[in-house]
């Protein structure tokens, strides 16, 4: 037992080290994505923001067993799960439904970069090219499902709607970003519970009308 004193010192030393946290930029970005899924009434499985050390240690393994080297990821249900396959094999949806579902999934894509751009006071273009390439690619696949003459307006409208969504629910984004920085990974039910608690709202599947986001400053009743 003569070594007990040194053992006590070794046990105490790490307490002085500050726990590494994911960057605020990443946490805000992922919180923005999660917000759009929640607003659309879609199920969220988890939200993750990773530290630099975690990224160096290896890829993130998704719930489907796929490897991801992204700094953060929100795993949730999209309306059109695989737009590239839908384009290749046919989507089987009528025009009106297709336009709506593409518009809602575009919110999932753009809300993260838009939230990050607002947080950083940076241009959306800079954010997309710096760390939102995956979001940009997925948005392009969704837009390709639409007739060519509708794509530019759908893209513009998605960004405008995300700006309204993010600004309207900014306190909820910040609260979720705090949780992501504290824990790194947050389970979907906890994400949804937090957003509902902060906003006082309980969205249902496709329950919030897209047009509500076209009214600056309005709130869904």
Tab-separated table of C-alpha atoms in Angstrom:
chain	number	residue	atom	x	y	z
A	1	UNK	CA	0.000	0.000	0.000
A	2	UNK	CA	3.002	2.308	-0.084
A	3	UNK	CA	2.002	3.542	-3.544
A	4	UNK	CA	-1.472	4.792	-2.496
A	5	UNK	CA	-0.398	8.433	-2.283
A	6	UNK	CA	0.862	8.501	-5.867
A	7	UNK	CA	-2.315	6.752	-7.008
A	8	UNK	CA	-4.407	9.460	-5.413
A	9	UNK	CA	-2.407	12.136	-7.239
A	10	UNK	CA	-2.826	10.358	-10.566
A	11	UNK	CA	-6.565	10.139	-10.028
A	12	UNK	CA	-6.880	13.831	-9.242
A	13	UNK	CA	-4.754	15.187	-12.076
A	14	UNK	CA	-7.218	14.574	-14.932
A	15	UNK	CA	-9.909	16.537	-13.108
A	16	UNK	CA	-8.106	19.710	-14.016
A	17	UNK	CA	-8.367	19.004	-17.728
A	18	UNK	CA	-11.161	20.745	-19.606
A	19	UNK	CA	-13.354	18.376	-21.568
A	20	UNK	CA	-13.154	18.974	-25.304
A	21	UNK	CA	-16.430	19.987	-26.907
A	22	UNK	CA	-17.630	20.040	-30.493
A	23	UNK	CA	-17.346	23.473	-32.067
A	24	UNK	CA	-20.263	25.861	-31.762
A	25	UNK	CA	-20.371	26.126	-35.545
A	26	UNK	CA	-20.968	22.385	-35.946
A	27	UNK	CA	-23.504	22.261	-33.107
A	28	UNK	CA	-25.515	25.135	-34.581
A	29	UNK	CA	-25.388	23.542	-38.045
A	30	UNK	CA	-26.738	20.202	-36.823
A	31	UNK	CA	-29.338	21.879	-34.621
A	32	UNK	CA	-30.575	23.681	-37.735
A	33	UNK	CA	-31.014	20.385	-39.576
A	34	UNK	CA	-32.826	18.841	-36.611
A	35	UNK	CA	-35.172	21.811	-36.360
A	36	UNK	CA	-36.406	21.319	-39.942
A	37	UNK	CA	-37.100	17.615	-39.421
A	38	UNK	CA	-38.971	18.412	-36.209
A	39	UNK	CA	-41.004	21.211	-37.855
A	40	UNK	CA	-41.994	18.836	-40.658
A	41	UNK	CA	-43.168	16.262	-38.112
A	42	UNK	CA	-40.529	13.758	-39.190
A	43	UNK	CA	-38.941	11.257	-36.822
A	44	UNK	CA	-35.435	12.068	-35.576
A	45	UNK	CA	-33.218	9.151	-34.606
A	46	UNK	CA	-30.223	11.072	-33.283
A	47	UNK	CA	-28.152	14.227	-33.653
A	48	UNK	CA	-24.364	14.165	-33.371
A	49	UNK	CA	-21.641	16.812	-33.254
A	50	UNK	CA	-18.062	15.510	-33.103
A	51	UNK	CA	-14.859	16.921	-31.646
A	52	UNK	CA	-11.632	17.121	-33.627
A	53	UNK	CA	-10.223	14.283	-31.510
A	54	UNK	CA	-13.207	12.074	-32.309
A	55	UNK	CA	-12.775	12.754	-36.011
A	56	UNK	CA	-9.087	11.840	-35.854
A	57	UNK	CA	-9.962	8.620	-34.015
A	58	UNK	CA	-12.095	7.336	-36.872
A	59	UNK	CA	-15.373	7.678	-38.765
A	60	UNK	CA	-18.784	7.950	-37.204
A	61	UNK	CA	-20.879	4.799	-37.650
A	62	UNK	CA	-24.481	5.596	-38.524
A	63	UNK	CA	-27.476	3.621	-37.291
A	64	UNK	CA	-27.428	1.754	-40.606
A	65	UNK	CA	-23.809	0.756	-40.133
A	66	UNK	CA	-22.365	3.201	-42.684
A	67	UNK	CA	-19.167	5.148	-42.049
A	68	UNK	CA	-19.288	8.947	-42.054
A	69	UNK	CA	-16.337	11.315	-41.730
A	70	UNK	CA	-18.574	14.350	-41.223
A	71	UNK	CA	-18.154	16.660	-38.239
A	72	UNK	CA	-21.813	16.259	-37.448
A	73	UNK	CA	-24.892	14.420	-38.618
A	74	UNK	CA	-28.613	14.302	-37.952
A	75	UNK	CA	-30.129	10.906	-38.640
A	76	UNK	CA	-33.810	11.328	-39.406
A	77	UNK	CA	-36.568	10.351	-41.830
A	78	UNK	CA	-36.715	12.183	-45.151
A	79	UNK	CA	-39.870	12.239	-47.240
A	80	UNK	CA	-37.914	11.044	-50.277
A	81	UNK	CA	-35.312	8.697	-48.845
A	82	UNK	CA	-33.173	8.261	-51.963
A	83	UNK	CA	-33.803	11.028	-54.525
A	84	UNK	CA	-31.131	9.757	-56.926
A	85	UNK	CA	-32.827	6.337	-57.062
A	86	UNK	CA	-36.251	7.934	-57.365
A	87	UNK	CA	-35.000	9.870	-60.376
A	88	UNK	CA	-33.541	6.759	-61.989
A	89	UNK	CA	-36.418	4.349	-61.384
A	90	UNK	CA	-39.382	6.686	-61.178
A	91	UNK	CA	-40.856	8.317	-58.088
A	92	UNK	CA	-44.496	7.284	-58.550
A	93	UNK	CA	-45.910	10.536	-57.151
A	94	UNK	CA	-48.263	13.013	-58.749
A	95	UNK	CA	-47.027	16.501	-59.505
A	96	UNK	CA	-48.502	18.317	-56.528
A	97	UNK	CA	-47.353	15.789	-53.939
A	98	UNK	CA	-43.887	15.578	-55.472
A	99	UNK	CA	-43.436	19.345	-55.390
A	100	UNK	CA	-44.467	19.470	-51.736
A	101	UNK	CA	-42.248	16.611	-50.606
A	102	UNK	CA	-39.247	17.989	-52.468
A	103	UNK	CA	-39.875	21.381	-50.860
A	104	UNK	CA	-40.032	19.845	-47.384
A	105	UNK	CA	-36.889	17.768	-47.906
A	106	UNK	CA	-35.096	20.870	-49.195
A	107	UNK	CA	-35.763	22.408	-45.777
A	108	UNK	CA	-33.916	19.453	-44.231
A	109	UNK	CA	-30.941	20.151	-46.514
A	110	UNK	CA	-30.726	23.921	-46.250
A	111	UNK	CA	-31.633	24.595	-42.615
A	112	UNK	CA	-28.239	23.478	-41.275
A	113	UNK	CA	-26.116	25.663	-43.585
A	114	UNK	CA	-28.524	28.586	-43.137
A	115	UNK	CA	-28.278	28.333	-39.334
A	116	UNK	CA	-24.483	28.176	-39.538
A	117	UNK	CA	-24.365	31.175	-41.876
A	118	UNK	CA	-26.486	33.249	-39.492
A	119	UNK	CA	-24.348	32.171	-36.535
A	120	UNK	CA	-21.086	33.017	-38.300
A	121	UNK	CA	-22.464	36.115	-40.048
A	122	UNK	CA	-21.147	34.553	-43.229
A	123	UNK	CA	-22.617	34.094	-46.692
A	124	UNK	CA	-24.554	30.895	-47.344
A	125	UNK	CA	-22.332	30.221	-50.343
A	126	UNK	CA	-19.198	30.276	-48.163
A	127	UNK	CA	-20.776	27.849	-45.688
A	128	UNK	CA	-21.894	25.458	-48.397
A	129	UNK	CA	-18.499	25.275	-50.055
A	130	UNK	CA	-16.607	25.119	-46.760
A	131	UNK	CA	-18.518	22.314	-45.062
A	132	UNK	CA	-21.933	21.870	-46.613
A	133	UNK	CA	-21.022	20.029	-49.804
A	134	UNK	CA	-23.089	17.000	-48.775
A	135	UNK	CA	-26.115	19.218	-48.156
A	136	UNK	CA	-25.605	20.934	-51.514
A	137	UNK	CA	-25.336	17.607	-53.324
A	138	UNK	CA	-28.483	16.215	-51.728
A	139	UNK	CA	-30.396	19.400	-52.563
A	140	UNK	CA	-29.279	19.056	-56.172
A	141	UNK	CA	-30.601	15.489	-56.308
A	142	UNK	CA	-33.954	16.647	-54.951
A	143	UNK	CA	-34.214	19.530	-57.392
A	144	UNK	CA	-33.508	17.141	-60.263
A	145	UNK	CA	-36.827	15.412	-59.491
A	146	UNK	CA	-38.695	18.576	-60.477
A	147	UNK	CA	-39.388	19.860	-63.978
A	148	UNK	CA	-36.470	22.020	-65.050
A	149	UNK	CA	-38.497	25.229	-65.159
A	150	UNK	CA	-39.414	24.841	-61.453
A	151	UNK	CA	-35.949	24.166	-60.046
A	152	UNK	CA	-34.523	27.669	-59.681
A	153	UNK	CA	-37.608	28.968	-57.874
A	154	UNK	CA	-37.772	25.886	-55.623
A	155	UNK	CA	-34.134	26.416	-54.647
A	156	UNK	CA	-34.632	30.121	-53.933
A	157	UNK	CA	-37.820	29.456	-51.978
A	158	UNK	CA	-36.182	26.744	-49.858
A	159	UNK	CA	-33.412	29.087	-48.731
A	160	UNK	CA	-35.874	31.897	-47.971
A	161	UNK	CA	-38.087	29.545	-45.980
A	162	UNK	CA	-35.129	28.201	-44.028
A	163	UNK	CA	-34.057	31.700	-43.119
A	164	UNK	CA	-37.524	32.370	-41.731
A	165	UNK	CA	-37.627	28.992	-39.949
A	166	UNK	CA	-34.220	29.435	-38.352
A	167	UNK	CA	-34.813	33.025	-37.258
A	168	UNK	CA	-38.233	32.196	-35.856
A	169	UNK	CA	-36.927	29.305	-33.755
A	170	UNK	CA	-33.430	30.590	-32.983
A	171	UNK	CA	-33.727	30.073	-29.191
A	172	UNK	CA	-34.547	26.394	-29.847
A	173	UNK	CA	-31.515	26.049	-32.116
A	174	UNK	CA	-29.263	27.539	-29.462
A	175	UNK	CA	-30.708	25.264	-26.762
A	176	UNK	CA	-30.124	22.169	-28.876
A	177	UNK	CA	-26.639	23.358	-29.813
A	178	UNK	CA	-25.861	23.687	-26.091
A	179	UNK	CA	-26.964	20.084	-25.565
A	180	UNK	CA	-24.906	18.846	-28.513
A	181	UNK	CA	-21.801	20.614	-27.230
A	182	UNK	CA	-22.323	19.089	-23.813
A	183	UNK	CA	-23.024	15.513	-24.877
A	184	UNK	CA	-21.851	15.187	-28.487
A	185	UNK	CA	-24.663	12.774	-29.364
A	186	UNK	CA	-28.298	13.315	-28.418
A	187	UNK	CA	-30.974	10.685	-29.002
A	188	UNK	CA	-33.898	11.652	-31.210
A	189	UNK	CA	-36.537	11.525	-28.502
A	190	UNK	CA	-34.479	13.938	-26.408
A	191	UNK	CA	-34.009	16.261	-29.392
A	192	UNK	CA	-37.742	16.321	-30.016
A	193	UNK	CA	-38.572	16.784	-26.328
A	194	UNK	CA	-36.211	19.746	-26.062
A	195	UNK	CA	-37.559	21.461	-29.176
A	196	UNK	CA	-41.137	20.963	-28.010
A	197	UNK	CA	-40.306	22.291	-24.539
A	198	UNK	CA	-38.524	25.398	-25.805
A	199	UNK	CA	-41.118	26.278	-28.468
A	200	UNK	CA	-44.300	25.074	-26.806
A	201	UNK	CA	-45.232	23.399	-30.104
A	202	UNK	CA	-45.818	19.768	-31.058
A	203	UNK	CA	-45.596	19.403	-34.856
A	204	UNK	CA	-47.414	16.590	-36.655
A	205	UNK	CA	-46.489	14.795	-39.868
A	206	UNK	CA	-46.739	17.429	-42.652
A	207	UNK	CA	-48.874	19.428	-40.251
A	208	UNK	CA	-47.118	22.781	-40.599
A	209	UNK	CA	-48.025	24.372	-43.950
A	210	UNK	CA	-45.055	25.431	-46.046
A	211	UNK	CA	-46.813	28.694	-46.842
A	212	UNK	CA	-46.503	29.616	-43.154
A	213	UNK	CA	-42.782	30.127	-43.743
A	214	UNK	CA	-43.521	32.551	-46.562
A	215	UNK	CA	-45.044	34.969	-44.035
A	216	UNK	CA	-42.184	36.770	-42.330
A	217	UNK	CA	-42.563	36.748	-38.561
A	218	UNK	CA	-45.749	34.668	-38.544
A	219	UNK	CA	-46.220	31.796	-36.124
A	220	UNK	CA	-47.990	28.539	-36.795
A	221	UNK	CA	-51.148	28.408	-34.671
